[in-house]
Amino acid sequence: MPRLSREGFKHNAKVFEKTCQWCGTPFFASRSTAKFCSSTCRAYSHQADTLDTAAPWQETDRTVDALLHQIAFLKSQVESLSRDNHELRRALEEAKKAE
Ligand SMILES: [Zn+2]
């Protein structure tokens, strides 16, 4: 599974923001050399490199997979932004009260 957010890493861990070379999903990796978001993407890419003939999977499958990854990524972004928004609203309320 691709790591779509920084959560799950130790807060002081070195984390690299990468883009999957197969499906284009932005993901987080613990190694700067990471190229793929998942073992699935690595396997697809490896297969594409080693086969002269057309890839045995459907282009649409890859697209759906990439879109699902994007959705999961965007969901996590929305969640963290709405959390931030909530905190800012509360801070604003506090500031208003203090006036
Ligand atoms: Zn990928």
CSV table of N, CA, C and O and ligand atoms in Angstrom, one decimal:
chain,number,residue,atom,x,y,z
A,1,MET,N,0.8,-1.2,0.0
A,1,MET,CA,0.0,0.0,0.0
A,1,MET,C,0.9,1.3,0.0
A,1,MET,O,1.9,1.3,0.7
A,2,PRO,N,0.5,2.2,-0.8
A,2,PRO,CA,1.3,3.5,-0.8
A,2,PRO,C,1.1,4.2,0.5
A,2,PRO,O,0.0,4.2,1.0
A,3,ARG,N,2.1,4.9,0.9
A,3,ARG,CA,2.0,5.8,2.1
A,3,ARG,C,1.6,7.1,1.6
A,3,ARG,O,2.4,7.8,1.0
A,4,LEU,N,0.3,7.5,1.9
A,4,LEU,CA,-0.2,8.7,1.3
A,4,LEU,C,-0.2,9.9,2.3
A,4,LEU,O,-0.5,11.0,1.9
A,5,SER,N,0.2,9.6,3.5
A,5,SER,CA,0.4,10.8,4.4
A,5,SER,C,1.6,10.5,5.3
A,5,SER,O,2.1,9.4,5.3
A,6,ARG,N,2.0,11.5,6.0
A,6,ARG,CA,3.1,11.4,6.9
A,6,ARG,C,2.8,10.6,8.1
A,6,ARG,O,3.7,10.1,8.8
A,7,GLU,N,1.5,10.5,8.4
A,7,GLU,CA,1.2,9.7,9.6
A,7,GLU,C,1.6,8.2,9.3
A,7,GLU,O,1.6,7.7,8.2
A,8,GLY,N,2.1,7.6,10.4
A,8,GLY,CA,2.6,6.3,10.2
A,8,GLY,C,4.1,6.3,10.3
A,8,GLY,O,4.8,5.3,10.5
A,9,PHE,N,4.7,7.5,10.0
A,9,PHE,CA,6.2,7.6,10.2
A,9,PHE,C,6.4,8.2,11.6
A,9,PHE,O,5.6,9.0,12.1
A,10,LYS,N,7.5,7.9,12.1
A,10,LYS,CA,7.9,8.6,13.4
A,10,LYS,C,8.0,10.1,13.1
A,10,LYS,O,8.5,10.4,12.0
A,11,HIS,N,7.6,10.9,14.1
A,11,HIS,CA,7.6,12.3,13.7
A,11,HIS,C,9.0,12.9,13.4
A,11,HIS,O,9.1,13.9,12.7
A,12,ASN,N,10.0,12.2,13.9
A,12,ASN,CA,11.4,12.8,13.6
A,12,ASN,C,12.0,12.0,12.5
A,12,ASN,O,13.2,12.2,12.2
A,13,ALA,N,11.3,11.1,11.8
A,13,ALA,CA,11.9,10.3,10.8
A,13,ALA,C,12.1,11.1,9.5
A,13,ALA,O,11.3,12.1,9.3
A,14,LYS,N,13.1,10.8,8.8
A,14,LYS,CA,13.4,11.5,7.5
A,14,LYS,C,12.4,10.9,6.5
A,14,LYS,O,12.4,9.7,6.3
A,15,VAL,N,11.6,11.8,5.9
A,15,VAL,CA,10.5,11.3,5.0
A,15,VAL,C,10.7,12.0,3.6
A,15,VAL,O,10.9,13.3,3.6
A,16,PHE,N,10.6,11.3,2.6
A,16,PHE,CA,10.8,11.9,1.2
A,16,PHE,C,9.4,11.9,0.5
A,16,PHE,O,8.8,10.9,0.5
A,17,GLU,N,9.1,13.1,-0.1
A,17,GLU,CA,7.9,13.1,-0.9
A,17,GLU,C,8.2,12.8,-2.3
A,17,GLU,O,9.1,13.4,-2.9
A,18,LYS,N,7.6,11.7,-2.8
A,18,LYS,CA,8.0,11.2,-4.1
A,18,LYS,C,6.7,11.1,-5.0
A,18,LYS,O,5.6,11.1,-4.5
A,19,THR,N,7.0,10.9,-6.3
A,19,THR,CA,5.9,10.6,-7.2
A,19,THR,C,6.1,9.3,-7.8
A,19,THR,O,7.2,9.0,-8.3
A,20,CYS,N,5.1,8.4,-7.8
A,20,CYS,CA,5.3,7.1,-8.3
A,20,CYS,C,5.5,7.2,-9.8
A,20,CYS,O,4.8,7.8,-10.6
A,21,GLN,N,6.6,6.4,-10.3
A,21,GLN,CA,7.0,6.5,-11.7
A,21,GLN,C,6.0,5.7,-12.5
A,21,GLN,O,6.1,5.7,-13.8
A,22,TRP,N,5.2,4.9,-11.9
A,22,TRP,CA,4.2,4.1,-12.7
A,22,TRP,C,2.9,4.8,-12.8
A,22,TRP,O,2.3,5.0,-13.8
A,23,CYS,N,2.3,5.1,-11.6
A,23,CYS,CA,0.9,5.6,-11.6
A,23,CYS,C,0.8,7.1,-11.4
A,23,CYS,O,-0.3,7.7,-11.5
A,24,GLY,N,1.9,7.7,-11.0
A,24,GLY,CA,1.9,9.1,-10.8
A,24,GLY,C,1.3,9.6,-9.5
A,24,GLY,O,1.2,10.8,-9.2
A,25,THR,N,1.0,8.7,-8.6
A,25,THR,CA,0.5,9.0,-7.3
A,25,THR,C,1.6,9.7,-6.4
A,25,THR,O,2.7,9.1,-6.3
A,26,PRO,N,1.4,10.8,-5.8
A,26,PRO,CA,2.3,11.3,-4.8
A,26,PRO,C,2.3,10.5,-3.6
A,26,PRO,O,1.2,10.1,-3.1
A,27,PHE,N,3.4,10.1,-3.0
A,27,PHE,CA,3.5,9.3,-1.8
A,27,PHE,C,4.7,9.7,-1.0
A,27,PHE,O,5.6,10.4,-1.4
A,28,PHE,N,4.7,9.1,0.2
A,28,PHE,CA,5.8,9.4,1.1
A,28,PHE,C,6.7,8.1,1.3
A,28,PHE,O,6.1,7.0,1.4
A,29,ALA,N,8.0,8.3,1.3
A,29,ALA,CA,8.9,7.1,1.4
A,29,ALA,C,9.9,7.4,2.4
A,29,ALA,O,10.3,8.6,2.7
A,30,SER,N,10.5,6.3,3.0
A,30,SER,CA,11.5,6.5,4.0
A,30,SER,C,12.9,6.5,3.3
A,30,SER,O,13.9,6.9,3.9
A,31,ARG,N,12.9,6.1,2.0
A,31,ARG,CA,14.2,6.1,1.3
A,31,ARG,C,14.1,7.2,0.1
A,31,ARG,O,13.1,7.2,-0.6
A,32,SER,N,15.2,7.9,-0.1
A,32,SER,CA,15.2,8.9,-1.2
A,32,SER,C,15.2,8.3,-2.5
A,32,SER,O,14.8,8.9,-3.5
A,33,THR,N,15.5,7.0,-2.6
A,33,THR,CA,15.6,6.3,-3.9
A,33,THR,C,14.3,5.6,-4.3
A,33,THR,O,14.2,5.0,-5.3
A,34,ALA,N,13.3,5.7,-3.4
A,34,ALA,CA,12.0,5.1,-3.8
A,34,ALA,C,11.4,5.6,-5.1
A,34,ALA,O,11.5,6.8,-5.3
A,35,LYS,N,11.0,4.7,-5.9
A,35,LYS,CA,10.4,5.1,-7.2
A,35,LYS,C,9.0,4.8,-7.4
A,35,LYS,O,8.3,5.4,-8.2
A,36,PHE,N,8.5,3.8,-6.6
A,36,PHE,CA,7.1,3.4,-6.8
A,36,PHE,C,6.3,3.5,-5.5
A,36,PHE,O,6.9,3.2,-4.4
A,37,CYS,N,5.0,3.7,-5.6
A,37,CYS,CA,4.2,3.9,-4.4
A,37,CYS,C,3.9,2.5,-3.8
A,37,CYS,O,3.5,2.4,-2.6
A,38,SER,N,3.9,1.4,-4.6
A,38,SER,CA,3.5,0.1,-4.1
A,38,SER,C,4.3,-1.0,-4.8
A,38,SER,O,4.9,-0.7,-5.9
A,39,SER,N,4.3,-2.2,-4.3
A,39,SER,CA,4.9,-3.3,-5.0
A,39,SER,C,4.2,-3.6,-6.3
A,39,SER,O,4.8,-4.1,-7.2
A,40,THR,N,2.9,-3.3,-6.3
A,40,THR,CA,2.1,-3.5,-7.5
A,40,THR,C,2.7,-2.7,-8.7
A,40,THR,O,2.9,-3.2,-9.8
A,41,CYS,N,2.9,-1.4,-8.4
A,41,CYS,CA,3.4,-0.5,-9.4
A,41,CYS,C,4.8,-0.9,-9.8
A,41,CYS,O,5.2,-0.9,-11.0
A,42,ARG,N,5.7,-1.4,-8.8
A,42,ARG,CA,7.0,-1.8,-9.2
A,42,ARG,C,7.0,-3.0,-10.1
A,42,ARG,O,7.7,-3.1,-11.1
A,43,ALA,N,6.1,-4.0,-9.8
A,43,ALA,CA,5.9,-5.2,-10.6
A,43,ALA,C,5.5,-4.8,-12.0
A,43,ALA,O,6.0,-5.3,-13.0
A,44,TYR,N,4.5,-3.9,-12.1
A,44,TYR,CA,4.0,-3.5,-13.5
A,44,TYR,C,5.1,-2.9,-14.3
A,44,TYR,O,5.3,-3.2,-15.5
A,45,SER,N,5.9,-2.0,-13.6
A,45,SER,CA,6.9,-1.3,-14.3
A,45,SER,C,8.0,-2.3,-14.8
A,45,SER,O,8.5,-2.2,-15.9
A,46,HIS,N,8.4,-3.2,-13.9
A,46,HIS,CA,9.4,-4.2,-14.2
A,46,HIS,C,8.9,-5.1,-15.4
A,46,HIS,O,9.7,-5.3,-16.3
A,47,GLN,N,7.6,-5.5,-15.4
A,47,GLN,CA,7.1,-6.3,-16.4
A,47,GLN,C,7.2,-5.5,-17.8
A,47,GLN,O,7.5,-6.1,-18.8
A,48,ALA,N,6.8,-4.2,-17.7
A,48,ALA,CA,6.8,-3.4,-18.9
A,48,ALA,C,8.3,-3.3,-19.5
A,48,ALA,O,8.5,-3.3,-20.7
A,49,ASP,N,9.3,-3.2,-18.6
A,49,ASP,CA,10.6,-3.1,-19.0
A,49,ASP,C,11.1,-4.4,-19.6
A,49,ASP,O,12.0,-4.4,-20.5
A,50,THR,N,10.7,-5.5,-19.1
A,50,THR,CA,11.2,-6.8,-19.6
A,50,THR,C,10.5,-7.4,-20.7
A,50,THR,O,10.9,-8.4,-21.3
A,51,LEU,N,9.3,-6.9,-21.1
A,51,LEU,CA,8.5,-7.4,-22.2
A,51,LEU,C,8.6,-6.5,-23.4
A,51,LEU,O,8.6,-5.3,-23.3
A,52,ASP,N,8.8,-7.2,-24.6
A,52,ASP,CA,8.9,-6.4,-25.8
A,52,ASP,C,7.4,-6.2,-26.3
A,52,ASP,O,7.1,-5.2,-26.9
A,53,THR,N,6.6,-7.1,-26.0
A,53,THR,CA,5.2,-7.1,-26.5
A,53,THR,C,4.4,-6.1,-25.6
A,53,THR,O,4.9,-5.6,-24.6
A,54,ALA,N,3.2,-5.9,-26.0
A,54,ALA,CA,2.3,-5.0,-25.2
A,54,ALA,C,2.1,-5.6,-23.8
A,54,ALA,O,2.2,-6.8,-23.6
A,55,ALA,N,2.0,-4.7,-22.9
A,55,ALA,CA,1.7,-5.0,-21.5
A,55,ALA,C,0.5,-5.9,-21.4
A,55,ALA,O,-0.5,-5.7,-22.1
A,56,PRO,N,0.5,-6.9,-20.5
A,56,PRO,CA,-0.6,-7.9,-20.4
A,56,PRO,C,-1.8,-7.3,-19.6
A,56,PRO,O,-2.8,-8.0,-19.5
A,57,TRP,N,-1.6,-6.1,-19.0
A,57,TRP,CA,-2.7,-5.6,-18.3
A,57,TRP,C,-3.4,-4.5,-19.1
A,57,TRP,O,-2.8,-4.0,-20.0
A,58,GLN,N,-4.6,-4.1,-18.7
A,58,GLN,CA,-5.3,-3.1,-19.5
A,58,GLN,C,-4.9,-1.7,-19.0
A,58,GLN,O,-4.7,-1.5,-17.8
A,59,GLU,N,-4.7,-0.8,-19.9
A,59,GLU,CA,-4.4,0.6,-19.6
A,59,GLU,C,-5.5,1.1,-18.7
A,59,GLU,O,-5.2,1.9,-17.7
A,60,THR,N,-6.7,0.8,-18.9
A,60,THR,CA,-7.8,1.3,-18.0
A,60,THR,C,-7.6,0.8,-16.6
A,60,THR,O,-7.9,1.6,-15.7
A,61,ASP,N,-7.1,-0.4,-16.4
A,61,ASP,CA,-6.9,-0.9,-15.0
A,61,ASP,C,-5.9,0.0,-14.3
A,61,ASP,O,-6.0,0.3,-13.2
A,62,ARG,N,-4.8,0.3,-15.0
A,62,ARG,CA,-3.8,1.2,-14.5
A,62,ARG,C,-4.4,2.5,-14.1
A,62,ARG,O,-4.1,3.1,-13.1
A,63,THR,N,-5.2,3.0,-15.0
A,63,THR,CA,-5.8,4.3,-14.7
A,63,THR,C,-6.8,4.3,-13.5
A,63,THR,O,-6.7,5.2,-12.7
A,64,VAL,N,-7.6,3.3,-13.4
A,64,VAL,CA,-8.5,3.1,-12.3
A,64,VAL,C,-7.6,3.0,-11.0
A,64,VAL,O,-7.9,3.7,-10.0
A,65,ASP,N,-6.6,2.2,-11.0
A,65,ASP,CA,-5.7,2.1,-9.9
A,65,ASP,C,-5.1,3.4,-9.5
A,65,ASP,O,-5.1,3.8,-8.3
A,66,ALA,N,-4.6,4.1,-10.5
A,66,ALA,CA,-4.0,5.4,-10.2
A,66,ALA,C,-5.1,6.4,-9.6
A,66,ALA,O,-4.8,7.1,-8.7
A,67,LEU,N,-6.3,6.4,-10.1
A,67,LEU,CA,-7.3,7.2,-9.6
A,67,LEU,C,-7.7,6.9,-8.2
A,67,LEU,O,-7.9,7.8,-7.4
A,68,LEU,N,-7.8,5.6,-7.9
A,68,LEU,CA,-8.1,5.2,-6.5
A,68,LEU,C,-7.0,5.7,-5.6
A,68,LEU,O,-7.3,6.1,-4.5
A,69,HIS,N,-5.8,5.6,-6.0
A,69,HIS,CA,-4.7,6.1,-5.2
A,69,HIS,C,-4.8,7.6,-5.0
A,69,HIS,O,-4.7,8.1,-3.9
A,70,GLN,N,-5.2,8.3,-6.1
A,70,GLN,CA,-5.4,9.8,-6.0
A,70,GLN,C,-6.5,10.1,-5.0
A,70,GLN,O,-6.4,11.0,-4.2
A,71,ILE,N,-7.6,9.3,-5.1
A,71,ILE,CA,-8.7,9.6,-4.2
A,71,ILE,C,-8.3,9.4,-2.8
A,71,ILE,O,-8.6,10.3,-1.9
A,72,ALA,N,-7.6,8.3,-2.5
A,72,ALA,CA,-7.2,8.1,-1.1
A,72,ALA,C,-6.3,9.3,-0.6
A,72,ALA,O,-6.4,9.7,0.5
A,73,PHE,N,-5.4,9.7,-1.5
A,73,PHE,CA,-4.5,10.8,-1.2
A,73,PHE,C,-5.3,12.1,-0.9
A,73,PHE,O,-5.1,12.8,0.1
A,74,LEU,N,-6.2,12.4,-1.8
A,74,LEU,CA,-7.0,13.6,-1.7
A,74,LEU,C,-7.9,13.6,-0.4
A,74,LEU,O,-8.0,14.6,0.3
A,75,LYS,N,-8.4,12.4,-0.1
A,75,LYS,CA,-9.2,12.2,1.1
A,75,LYS,C,-8.4,12.6,2.3
A,75,LYS,O,-8.8,13.3,3.2
A,76,SER,N,-7.1,12.1,2.4
A,76,SER,CA,-6.3,12.4,3.5
A,76,SER,C,-6.0,13.9,3.6
A,76,SER,O,-5.9,14.4,4.7
A,77,GLN,N,-5.8,14.5,2.4
A,77,GLN,CA,-5.6,16.0,2.4
A,77,GLN,C,-6.8,16.7,2.9
A,77,GLN,O,-6.6,17.6,3.7
A,78,VAL,N,-8.0,16.3,2.5
A,78,VAL,CA,-9.2,16.9,2.9
A,78,VAL,C,-9.3,16.8,4.5
A,78,VAL,O,-9.7,17.8,5.2
A,79,GLU,N,-9.1,15.6,5.0
A,79,GLU,CA,-9.2,15.4,6.4
A,79,GLU,C,-8.3,16.3,7.2
A,79,GLU,O,-8.6,16.9,8.2
A,80,SER,N,-7.0,16.4,6.7
A,80,SER,CA,-6.1,17.2,7.5
A,80,SER,C,-6.4,18.7,7.3
A,80,SER,O,-6.2,19.4,8.3
A,81,LEU,N,-6.9,19.1,6.2
A,81,LEU,CA,-7.2,20.5,6.0
A,81,LEU,C,-8.4,20.9,6.8
A,81,LEU,O,-8.5,22.0,7.4
A,82,SER,N,-9.4,20.0,6.9
A,82,SER,CA,-10.6,20.3,7.7
A,82,SER,C,-10.3,20.3,9.2
A,82,SER,O,-10.8,21.1,9.9
A,83,ARG,N,-9.3,19.5,9.6
A,83,ARG,CA,-8.8,19.6,11.0
A,83,ARG,C,-8.2,20.9,11.2
A,83,ARG,O,-8.4,21.6,12.2
A,84,ASP,N,-7.3,21.4,10.3
A,84,ASP,CA,-6.6,22.7,10.4
A,84,ASP,C,-7.7,23.8,10.5
A,84,ASP,O,-7.6,24.7,11.3
A,85,ASN,N,-8.7,23.7,9.6
A,85,ASN,CA,-9.7,24.7,9.5
A,85,ASN,C,-10.5,24.8,10.9
A,85,ASN,O,-10.7,25.9,11.4
A,86,HIS,N,-10.8,23.6,11.4
A,86,HIS,CA,-11.5,23.5,12.7
A,86,HIS,C,-10.6,24.3,13.8
A,86,HIS,O,-11.2,25.0,14.6
A,87,GLU,N,-9.3,24.0,13.8
A,87,GLU,CA,-8.5,24.6,14.8
A,87,GLU,C,-8.4,26.1,14.6
A,87,GLU,O,-8.4,26.9,15.6
A,88,LEU,N,-8.3,26.6,13.3
A,88,LEU,CA,-8.3,28.0,13.1
A,88,LEU,C,-9.5,28.7,13.5
A,88,LEU,O,-9.5,29.8,14.1
A,89,ARG,N,-10.7,28.1,13.3
A,89,ARG,CA,-12.0,28.6,13.7
A,89,ARG,C,-12.0,28.8,15.2
A,89,ARG,O,-12.4,29.8,15.7
A,90,ARG,N,-11.5,27.8,15.9
A,90,ARG,CA,-11.5,27.8,17.4
A,90,ARG,C,-10.5,29.0,17.8
A,90,ARG,O,-10.9,29.7,18.8
A,91,ALA,N,-9.4,29.1,17.2
A,91,ALA,CA,-8.4,30.1,17.5
A,91,ALA,C,-9.1,31.5,17.3
A,91,ALA,O,-8.9,32.4,18.1
A,92,LEU,N,-9.8,31.6,16.2
A,92,LEU,CA,-10.5,32.9,15.9
A,92,LEU,C,-11.5,33.2,16.9
A,92,LEU,O,-11.6,34.4,17.4
A,93,GLU,N,-12.3,32.2,17.4
A,93,GLU,CA,-13.3,32.4,18.4
A,93,GLU,C,-12.6,32.9,19.7
A,93,GLU,O,-13.1,33.9,20.3
A,94,GLU,N,-11.5,32.3,20.0
A,94,GLU,CA,-10.8,32.7,21.2
A,94,GLU,C,-10.3,34.1,21.1
A,94,GLU,O,-10.4,34.9,22.1
A,95,ALA,N,-9.8,34.5,20.0
A,95,ALA,CA,-9.3,35.8,19.7
A,95,ALA,C,-10.4,36.9,19.8
A,95,ALA,O,-10.2,37.9,20.4
A,96,LYS,N,-11.6,36.5,19.3
A,96,LYS,CA,-12.7,37.4,19.4
A,96,LYS,C,-13.1,37.7,20.8
A,96,LYS,O,-13.4,38.8,21.2
A,97,LYS,N,-13.1,36.6,21.6
A,97,LYS,CA,-13.5,36.7,23.0
A,97,LYS,C,-12.6,37.6,23.8
A,97,LYS,O,-12.9,38.3,24.7
A,98,ALA,N,-11.3,37.5,23.4
A,98,ALA,CA,-10.2,38.2,24.1
A,98,ALA,C,-10.3,39.7,23.8
A,98,ALA,O,-9.7,40.5,24.6
A,99,GLU,N,-10.9,40.1,22.8
A,99,GLU,CA,-11.0,41.5,22.4
A,99,GLU,C,-11.7,42.4,23.4
A,99,GLU,O,-12.7,41.9,23.9
B,1,ZN,ZN,2.1,3.7,-8.1
